[in-house]
mmCIF file of C-alpha atoms in Angstrom:
data_model
loop_
_atom_site.group_PDB
_atom_site.id
_atom_site.type_symbol
_atom_site.label_atom_id
_atom_site.label_comp_id
_atom_site.label_asym_id
_atom_site.label_seq_id
_atom_site.Cartn_x
_atom_site.Cartn_y
_atom_site.Cartn_z
ATOM 1 C CA MET P 1 86.894 212.019 102.343
ATOM 2 C CA LEU P 2 85.668 211.313 106.292
ATOM 3 C CA ASP P 3 88.933 211.823 108.657
ATOM 4 C CA ILE P 4 89.710 209.306 111.380
ATOM 5 C CA GLU P 5 90.669 212.274 114.280
ATOM 6 C CA LYS P 6 87.376 213.628 113.417
ATOM 7 C CA LEU P 7 85.971 210.215 114.050
ATOM 8 C CA LEU P 8 87.495 209.314 117.120
ATOM 9 C CA ALA P 9 86.591 212.847 118.367
ATOM 10 C CA LEU P 10 82.822 211.784 117.811
ATOM 11 C CA ARG P 11 83.368 208.475 119.042
ATOM 12 C CA ALA P 12 84.601 210.103 122.475
ATOM 13 C CA VAL P 13 81.911 212.786 122.833
ATOM 14 C CA ALA P 14 79.335 209.994 122.170
ATOM 15 C CA ALA P 15 80.954 208.161 125.287
ATOM 16 C CA HIS P 16 80.982 210.524 127.279
ATOM 17 C CA GLY P 17 78.255 212.479 126.784
ATOM 18 C CA THR P 18 80.223 215.526 127.169
ATOM 19 C CA ILE P 19 82.505 217.627 124.816
ATOM 20 C CA ALA P 20 84.540 218.489 128.328
ATOM 21 C CA ALA P 21 85.269 214.434 128.888
ATOM 22 C CA ALA P 22 86.465 213.436 125.863
ATOM 23 C CA ALA P 23 88.496 216.716 125.647
ATOM 24 C CA ARG P 24 90.290 214.972 128.795
ATOM 25 C CA GLU P 25 90.313 211.468 127.236
ATOM 26 C CA LEU P 26 92.154 212.716 124.028
ATOM 27 C CA GLY P 27 94.152 215.008 125.403
ATOM 28 C CA TYR P 28 92.387 218.114 123.683
ATOM 29 C CA THR P 29 90.946 221.816 124.630
ATOM 30 C CA ARG P 30 87.441 221.739 124.377
ATOM 31 C CA SER P 31 87.787 224.414 121.370
ATOM 32 C CA ALA P 32 89.558 221.342 119.811
ATOM 33 C CA VAL P 33 87.067 218.627 119.958
ATOM 34 C CA SER P 34 84.291 221.186 119.008
ATOM 35 C CA GLN P 35 85.811 222.246 116.114
ATOM 36 C CA GLN P 36 86.762 218.544 114.712
ATOM 37 C CA VAL P 37 83.114 217.649 115.730
ATOM 38 C CA SER P 38 82.258 220.436 113.760
ATOM 39 C CA ALA P 39 84.007 220.151 110.543
ATOM 40 C CA LEU P 40 82.821 216.178 110.653
ATOM 41 C CA GLU P 41 79.299 217.313 110.439
ATOM 42 C CA ARG P 42 80.032 219.601 107.896
ATOM 43 C CA ALA P 43 81.658 216.957 106.250
ATOM 44 C CA ALA P 44 78.509 214.075 106.219
ATOM 45 C CA GLY P 45 76.306 217.472 105.340
ATOM 46 C CA THR P 46 74.072 216.744 108.835
ATOM 47 C CA ALA P 47 73.935 217.258 112.141
ATOM 48 C CA LEU P 48 75.614 213.962 113.573
ATOM 49 C CA LEU P 49 74.922 215.443 117.487
ATOM 50 C CA LEU P 50 72.167 216.890 119.527
ATOM 51 C CA ARG P 51 73.833 220.279 122.227
ATOM 52 C CA SER P 52 71.838 220.609 125.339
ATOM 53 C CA GLY P 53 74.113 223.415 127.677
ATOM 54 C CA ASN P 54 77.207 220.838 128.812
ATOM 55 C CA SER P 55 75.731 217.629 127.258
ATOM 56 C CA VAL P 56 75.165 215.940 123.711
ATOM 57 C CA THR P 57 72.854 213.261 122.429
ATOM 58 C CA VAL P 58 74.356 211.411 119.174
ATOM 59 C CA THR P 59 71.930 211.166 115.981
ATOM 60 C CA PRO P 60 70.547 208.669 114.301
ATOM 61 C CA VAL P 61 73.221 209.732 111.362
ATOM 62 C CA GLY P 62 75.548 209.549 113.707
ATOM 63 C CA ARG P 63 75.234 206.376 115.321
ATOM 64 C CA ALA P 64 75.410 205.253 112.415
ATOM 65 C CA LEU P 65 78.524 206.594 111.643
ATOM 66 C CA LEU P 66 79.867 205.181 114.461
ATOM 67 C CA GLU P 67 79.245 202.022 113.580
ATOM 68 C CA HIS P 68 81.201 202.517 110.426
ATOM 69 C CA THR P 69 84.080 203.475 112.747
ATOM 70 C CA GLU P 70 83.671 200.451 114.677
ATOM 71 C CA ARG P 71 84.742 198.395 111.687
ATOM 72 C CA ILE P 72 87.235 200.785 110.831
ATOM 73 C CA LEU P 73 88.962 200.909 113.490
ATOM 74 C CA VAL P 74 89.273 197.316 113.307
ATOM 75 C CA GLU P 75 90.565 197.282 110.087
ATOM 76 C CA LEU P 76 92.852 199.855 110.919
ATOM 77 C CA ARG P 77 94.910 197.851 113.827
ATOM 78 C CA ALA P 78 94.524 194.546 111.621
ATOM 79 C CA ALA P 79 96.724 196.752 109.155
ATOM 80 C CA GLN P 80 98.983 197.997 112.062
ATOM 81 C CA ALA P 81 99.529 194.617 113.120
ATOM 82 C CA ALA P 82 100.469 193.409 110.004
ATOM 83 C CA LEU P 83 103.405 196.417 109.171
ATOM 84 C CA GLN P 84 104.284 194.790 112.857
ATOM 85 C CA ARG P 85 104.986 191.860 111.641
ATOM 86 C CA SER P 86 107.299 192.163 108.933
ATOM 87 C CA ALA P 87 109.297 194.628 110.742
ATOM 88 C CA GLY P 88 110.281 190.828 112.445
ATOM 89 C CA GLU P 89 110.740 191.606 116.020
ATOM 90 C CA ILE P 90 108.346 192.190 119.125
ATOM 91 C CA ALA P 91 108.743 195.671 120.444
ATOM 92 C CA GLY P 92 106.756 199.131 121.159
ATOM 93 C CA GLU P 93 104.629 199.844 123.731
ATOM 94 C CA LEU P 94 101.822 197.741 125.114
ATOM 95 C CA ARG P 95 99.460 198.386 128.456
ATOM 96 C CA VAL P 96 98.147 195.565 130.109
ATOM 97 C CA GLY P 97 95.198 195.918 133.056
ATOM 98 C CA VAL P 98 95.414 193.483 135.833
ATOM 99 C CA PRO P 99 93.294 192.538 138.787
ATOM 100 C CA PHE P 100 96.507 192.704 140.956
ATOM 101 C CA ARG P 101 94.282 192.371 144.570
ATOM 102 C CA GLU P 102 92.354 189.196 142.914
ATOM 103 C CA GLY P 103 93.401 188.105 140.601
ATOM 104 C CA PRO P 104 96.121 184.725 140.463
ATOM 105 C CA PRO P 105 99.512 186.072 140.596
ATOM 106 C CA LEU P 106 100.679 184.051 137.744
ATOM 107 C CA MET P 107 99.173 186.328 135.347
ATOM 108 C CA SER P 108 101.800 189.277 136.661
ATOM 109 C CA ASN P 109 104.460 186.436 136.689
ATOM 110 C CA ALA P 110 103.795 185.499 133.249
ATOM 111 C CA LEU P 111 103.859 189.118 131.461
ATOM 112 C CA THR P 112 107.673 189.207 133.755
ATOM 113 C CA GLY P 113 108.792 186.638 131.652
ATOM 114 C CA VAL P 114 107.235 188.443 128.455
ATOM 115 C CA ARG P 115 109.172 191.388 129.366
ATOM 116 C CA ARG P 116 112.795 189.241 129.569
ATOM 117 C CA ARG P 117 112.074 187.407 126.765
ATOM 118 C CA HIS P 118 111.274 190.357 124.371
ATOM 119 C CA PRO P 119 113.180 193.249 125.476
ATOM 120 C CA LYS P 120 112.223 195.630 123.240
ATOM 121 C CA LEU P 121 108.622 195.562 124.635
ATOM 122 C CA GLU P 122 107.808 198.025 127.270
ATOM 123 C CA LEU P 123 104.911 196.684 129.165
ATOM 124 C CA THR P 124 103.173 199.141 131.578
ATOM 125 C CA LEU P 125 100.794 197.322 134.254
ATOM 126 C CA ALA P 126 97.698 199.053 135.177
ATOM 127 C CA SER P 127 95.162 198.285 138.255
ATOM 128 C CA THR P 128 91.782 197.266 136.753
ATOM 129 C CA THR P 129 88.749 195.284 138.410
ATOM 130 C CA ASP P 130 86.042 193.503 136.463
ATOM 131 C CA GLY P 131 83.608 196.905 135.662
ATOM 132 C CA THR P 132 85.946 199.131 134.188
ATOM 133 C CA GLY P 133 88.508 196.437 132.312
ATOM 134 C CA ALA P 134 86.107 195.981 129.284
ATOM 135 C CA GLU P 135 86.026 199.853 128.453
ATOM 136 C CA GLU P 136 89.217 200.472 129.243
ATOM 137 C CA VAL P 137 90.096 198.292 126.372
ATOM 138 C CA ARG P 138 87.227 199.456 124.388
ATOM 139 C CA ARG P 139 88.170 203.301 124.925
ATOM 140 C CA GLY P 140 92.135 202.384 124.041
ATOM 141 C CA THR P 141 92.961 203.143 127.656
ATOM 142 C CA LEU P 142 94.428 199.786 128.318
ATOM 143 C CA ASP P 143 95.565 197.555 125.554
ATOM 144 C CA LEU P 144 94.762 194.350 127.408
ATOM 145 C CA VAL P 145 93.238 193.682 130.265
ATOM 146 C CA VAL P 146 92.811 190.324 132.668
ATOM 147 C CA VAL P 147 89.284 190.108 133.895
ATOM 148 C CA SER P 148 86.218 187.419 136.018
ATOM 149 C CA ARG P 149 83.607 186.361 135.001
ATOM 150 C CA PHE P 150 81.089 184.510 137.048
ATOM 151 C CA GLY P 151 78.883 181.378 136.234
ATOM 152 C CA PRO P 152 78.987 178.177 134.767
ATOM 153 C CA ALA P 153 80.585 179.687 131.317
ATOM 154 C CA PRO P 154 82.059 182.689 131.041
ATOM 155 C CA GLY P 155 79.751 183.826 128.138
ATOM 156 C CA PRO P 156 80.247 185.928 124.607
ATOM 157 C CA ALA P 157 82.769 188.276 123.774
ATOM 158 C CA GLU P 158 81.627 191.999 124.451
ATOM 159 C CA PRO P 159 80.979 193.626 120.783
ATOM 160 C CA GLY P 160 84.494 194.893 119.229
ATOM 161 C CA LEU P 161 86.021 192.596 121.106
ATOM 162 C CA ARG P 162 87.699 189.555 121.601
ATOM 163 C CA GLN P 163 88.505 187.344 124.488
ATOM 164 C CA CYS P 164 90.655 184.078 125.650
ATOM 165 C CA VAL P 165 89.897 181.992 128.342
ATOM 166 C CA LEU P 166 93.107 181.553 130.459
ATOM 167 C CA SER P 167 91.645 179.274 133.281
ATOM 168 C CA ARG P 168 88.753 179.016 135.694
ATOM 169 C CA ASP P 169 88.650 178.160 139.927
ATOM 170 C CA PRO P 170 85.027 177.460 141.145
ATOM 171 C CA LEU P 171 83.920 178.693 143.711
ATOM 172 C CA ARG P 172 84.519 178.397 147.566
ATOM 173 C CA LEU P 173 82.741 178.793 151.172
ATOM 174 C CA CYS P 174 85.306 180.984 152.906
ATOM 175 C CA VAL P 175 85.323 180.752 156.749
ATOM 176 C CA SER P 176 87.824 181.840 159.427
ATOM 177 C CA ARG P 177 89.454 178.712 160.970
ATOM 178 C CA ARG P 178 87.282 178.436 164.537
ATOM 179 C CA HIS P 179 84.065 178.848 162.491
ATOM 180 C CA ARG P 180 81.908 175.860 162.542
ATOM 181 C CA LEU P 181 81.652 174.826 158.922
ATOM 182 C CA ALA P 182 85.893 174.671 159.212
ATOM 183 C CA ALA P 183 87.019 171.202 158.581
ATOM 184 C CA ALA P 184 83.561 170.071 156.932
ATOM 185 C CA PRO P 185 84.348 168.985 153.243
ATOM 186 C CA ASP P 186 81.470 170.308 151.886
ATOM 187 C CA CYS P 187 77.954 172.333 152.757
ATOM 188 C CA ARG P 188 75.045 173.780 150.648
ATOM 189 C CA VAL P 189 74.070 177.440 150.594
ATOM 190 C CA ALA P 190 70.561 177.154 152.053
ATOM 191 C CA ASP P 191 72.935 175.939 155.022
ATOM 192 C CA LEU P 192 73.713 179.259 155.554
ATOM 193 C CA SER P 193 70.753 181.316 155.761
ATOM 194 C CA ALA P 194 71.766 181.954 159.969
ATOM 195 C CA GLU P 195 74.990 183.241 158.890
ATOM 196 C CA SER P 196 76.354 186.769 158.876
ATOM 197 C CA TRP P 197 77.657 187.567 154.875
ATOM 198 C CA VAL P 198 80.714 189.869 154.086
ATOM 199 C CA ILE P 199 79.939 191.101 150.267
ATOM 200 C CA SER P 200 80.508 193.031 147.478
ATOM 201 C CA PRO P 201 77.106 194.293 146.436
ATOM 202 C CA MET P 202 78.082 196.040 143.015
ATOM 203 C CA SER P 203 80.634 193.697 142.255
ATOM 204 C CA PRO P 204 79.322 190.840 139.687
ATOM 205 C CA LEU P 205 81.226 188.072 142.228
ATOM 206 C CA GLY P 206 78.543 189.785 145.188
ATOM 207 C CA ARG P 207 75.789 189.584 142.617
ATOM 208 C CA LEU P 208 76.139 186.232 141.915
ATOM 209 C CA THR P 209 76.259 185.428 145.830
ATOM 210 C CA LEU P 210 73.020 187.207 146.547
ATOM 211 C CA GLY P 211 71.410 185.224 143.821
ATOM 212 C CA LEU P 212 72.767 182.088 145.352
ATOM 213 C CA CYS P 213 70.855 183.188 148.294
ATOM 214 C CA SER P 214 67.738 184.084 147.203
ATOM 215 C CA SER P 215 67.779 180.635 145.317
ATOM 216 C CA ALA P 216 68.400 178.917 147.965
ATOM 217 C CA GLY P 217 65.455 180.566 150.109
ATOM 218 C CA PHE P 218 66.682 183.322 151.876
ATOM 219 C CA GLN P 219 67.922 186.819 152.051
ATOM 220 C CA PRO P 220 71.442 187.060 153.949
ATOM 221 C CA ALA P 221 72.241 189.348 157.126
ATOM 222 C CA VAL P 222 74.989 191.189 155.586
ATOM 223 C CA ALA P 223 77.153 192.259 158.164
ATOM 224 C CA ALA P 224 79.545 194.228 156.081
ATOM 225 C CA THR P 225 79.829 195.419 152.410
ATOM 226 C CA VAL P 226 82.997 195.689 150.921
ATOM 227 C CA HIS P 227 84.427 197.162 147.685
ATOM 228 C CA ASP P 228 86.730 193.954 146.387
ATOM 229 C CA VAL P 229 86.905 190.445 146.600
ATOM 230 C CA ALA P 230 90.563 190.640 148.810
ATOM 231 C CA ALA P 231 89.201 193.089 151.714
ATOM 232 C CA ALA P 232 86.115 190.370 152.113
ATOM 233 C CA LEU P 233 88.686 187.391 152.753
ATOM 234 C CA GLY P 234 90.462 190.031 155.451
ATOM 235 C CA LEU P 235 86.923 190.093 157.245
ATOM 236 C CA VAL P 236 86.281 186.527 156.776
ATOM 237 C CA GLU P 237 89.498 186.335 158.845
ATOM 238 C CA ALA P 238 88.725 187.998 161.443
ATOM 239 C CA GLU P 239 85.670 186.131 162.194
ATOM 240 C CA TRP P 240 83.573 189.136 160.779
ATOM 241 C CA GLY P 241 81.594 186.716 158.717
ATOM 242 C CA ILE P 242 81.591 184.463 155.870
ATOM 243 C CA THR P 243 81.979 185.134 152.255
ATOM 244 C CA ILE P 244 82.148 183.128 148.502
ATOM 245 C CA ALA P 245 84.831 183.720 146.750
ATOM 246 C CA PRO P 246 87.438 181.509 143.816
ATOM 247 C CA GLU P 247 89.384 178.908 144.999
ATOM 248 C CA LEU P 248 92.501 180.794 143.787
ATOM 249 C CA THR P 249 91.823 184.230 145.196
ATOM 250 C CA PRO P 250 94.740 185.109 148.085
ATOM 251 C CA SER P 251 94.514 185.641 151.407
ATOM 252 C CA SER P 252 96.129 187.981 153.307
ATOM 253 C CA ARG P 253 97.420 184.703 156.393
ATOM 254 C CA GLY P 254 97.202 182.421 153.659
ATOM 255 C CA ALA P 255 95.619 178.977 155.154
ATOM 256 C CA ASP P 256 96.406 179.746 158.972
ATOM 257 C CA GLY P 257 93.444 182.033 158.568
ATOM 258 C CA LEU P 258 90.777 181.319 156.029
ATOM 259 C CA ARG P 259 89.131 177.754 155.231
ATOM 260 C CA ARG P 260 87.437 177.087 152.307
ATOM 261 C CA VAL P 261 84.637 174.196 151.351
ATOM 262 C CA ALA P 262 83.337 173.155 148.594
ATOM 263 C CA LEU P 263 79.564 174.351 147.367
ATOM 264 C CA ARG P 264 77.845 171.368 146.580
ATOM 265 C CA ASP P 265 75.318 172.794 144.811
ATOM 266 C CA VAL P 266 76.969 175.271 143.066
ATOM 267 C CA ASP P 267 77.856 175.196 139.673
ATOM 268 C CA ALA P 268 79.608 178.052 139.297
ATOM 269 C CA PHE P 269 83.458 179.168 138.204
ATOM 270 C CA ARG P 270 85.402 182.255 138.210
ATOM 271 C CA HIS P 271 86.545 182.231 134.295
ATOM 272 C CA SER P 272 90.052 184.623 134.146
ATOM 273 C CA VAL P 273 89.557 186.250 130.371
ATOM 274 C CA LEU P 274 92.008 188.241 128.615
ATOM 275 C CA LEU P 275 90.177 190.461 126.296
ATOM 276 C CA MET P 276 91.739 192.864 123.518
ATOM 277 C CA ARG P 277 90.439 194.995 120.511
ATOM 278 C CA ASP P 278 89.083 192.818 117.575
ATOM 279 C CA GLY P 279 91.911 193.383 115.049
ATOM 280 C CA ASP P 280 94.467 193.441 117.579
ATOM 281 C CA GLU P 281 94.770 189.911 117.949
ATOM 282 C CA ASP P 282 97.425 189.577 115.291
ATOM 283 C CA SER P 283 99.677 191.886 116.734
ATOM 284 C CA PRO P 284 103.117 189.799 117.314
ATOM 285 C CA SER P 285 103.363 192.178 120.954
ATOM 286 C CA ILE P 286 99.940 191.138 121.795
ATOM 287 C CA ALA P 287 100.258 187.230 120.089
ATOM 288 C CA ALA P 288 103.359 187.062 122.164
ATOM 289 C CA VAL P 289 101.373 188.248 125.899
ATOM 290 C CA VAL P 290 98.538 185.741 125.059
ATOM 291 C CA SER P 291 100.787 183.005 125.051
ATOM 292 C CA ALA P 292 102.417 183.600 127.764
ATOM 293 C CA VAL P 293 99.599 184.591 129.524
ATOM 294 C CA ARG P 294 97.532 181.203 127.941
ATOM 295 C CA SER P 295 100.414 179.495 129.508
ATOM 296 C CA ALA P 296 100.202 180.945 132.835
ATOM 297 C CA GLY P 297 96.244 180.218 132.676
ATOM 298 C CA SER P 298 96.926 176.025 132.058
ATOM 299 C CA ARG P 299 99.368 176.101 135.219
ATOM 300 C CA VAL P 300 96.484 178.154 137.418
ATOM 301 C CA ALA P 301 94.082 175.596 135.928
ATOM 302 C CA VAL P 302 96.221 172.947 137.375
ATOM 303 C CA GLN P 303 96.206 174.382 140.606
ATOM 304 C CA ALA P 304 92.142 174.563 141.147
ATOM 305 C CA LEU P 305 92.298 171.078 140.880
ATOM 306 C CA VAL P 306 94.577 169.976 143.534
ATOM 307 C CA PRO P 307 92.464 169.888 146.687
#
């Protein structure tokens, strides 16, 4: 009989590419992880990893076994959820990733409400990003995460994950209060070819912005590159350039330092999405959080409709 702990060791090694990194994730020694994988290979009767120095590569048989492992984990999580439901109370620990600097604050407020209603449920919040959130949930570092998806639609859930779309808010051109377009009701991206831009080029929003400029027939003159949209808005307020950001992303000075202008030729939104692992959706504690954050998402959606 295959042992789930050994399967998890193989899964961690495959994800990180080294036994040392897998050991750090699992909280084991390198020797312990190596022994678990070797024992699994003996049980399987074939090699599951190809070792080369400090790095490893998963064999075809190993990849097939990992596919089964993911399905096994879904069933184990569903079984755990059934046990929690039979206990009749919402308790335990949940680790929730929240984009504090970029996400609508109502999401964090909703989680505060969950703590009050369910005092036996221990909620731990962690700062996360759109780029890392999904993998953190898949690896089990976080149980739930709120991330943003940009475009006309949020797109399907990634393999092994469930998603709940909470809200959406439109993308706006953000300019300083003294910019020539500060009082304009709307504009086109094509009207912005002579502007200086503040962009986070490695983020999904930054890549979308570059794509919009390219579709409008120009390459933006980048005055500053940043790591997140909050930093971009700060530079816009300082009149360093312009940027594109979601309607509900807060700015440091509020309405005093920033103006948001509608983009009449852009059919794209920021979709706030809650991610969880397959099999976890029936857990009472996760269902309580999903319900609260969904309600908050509805309020966010109403906010986004207010000019």
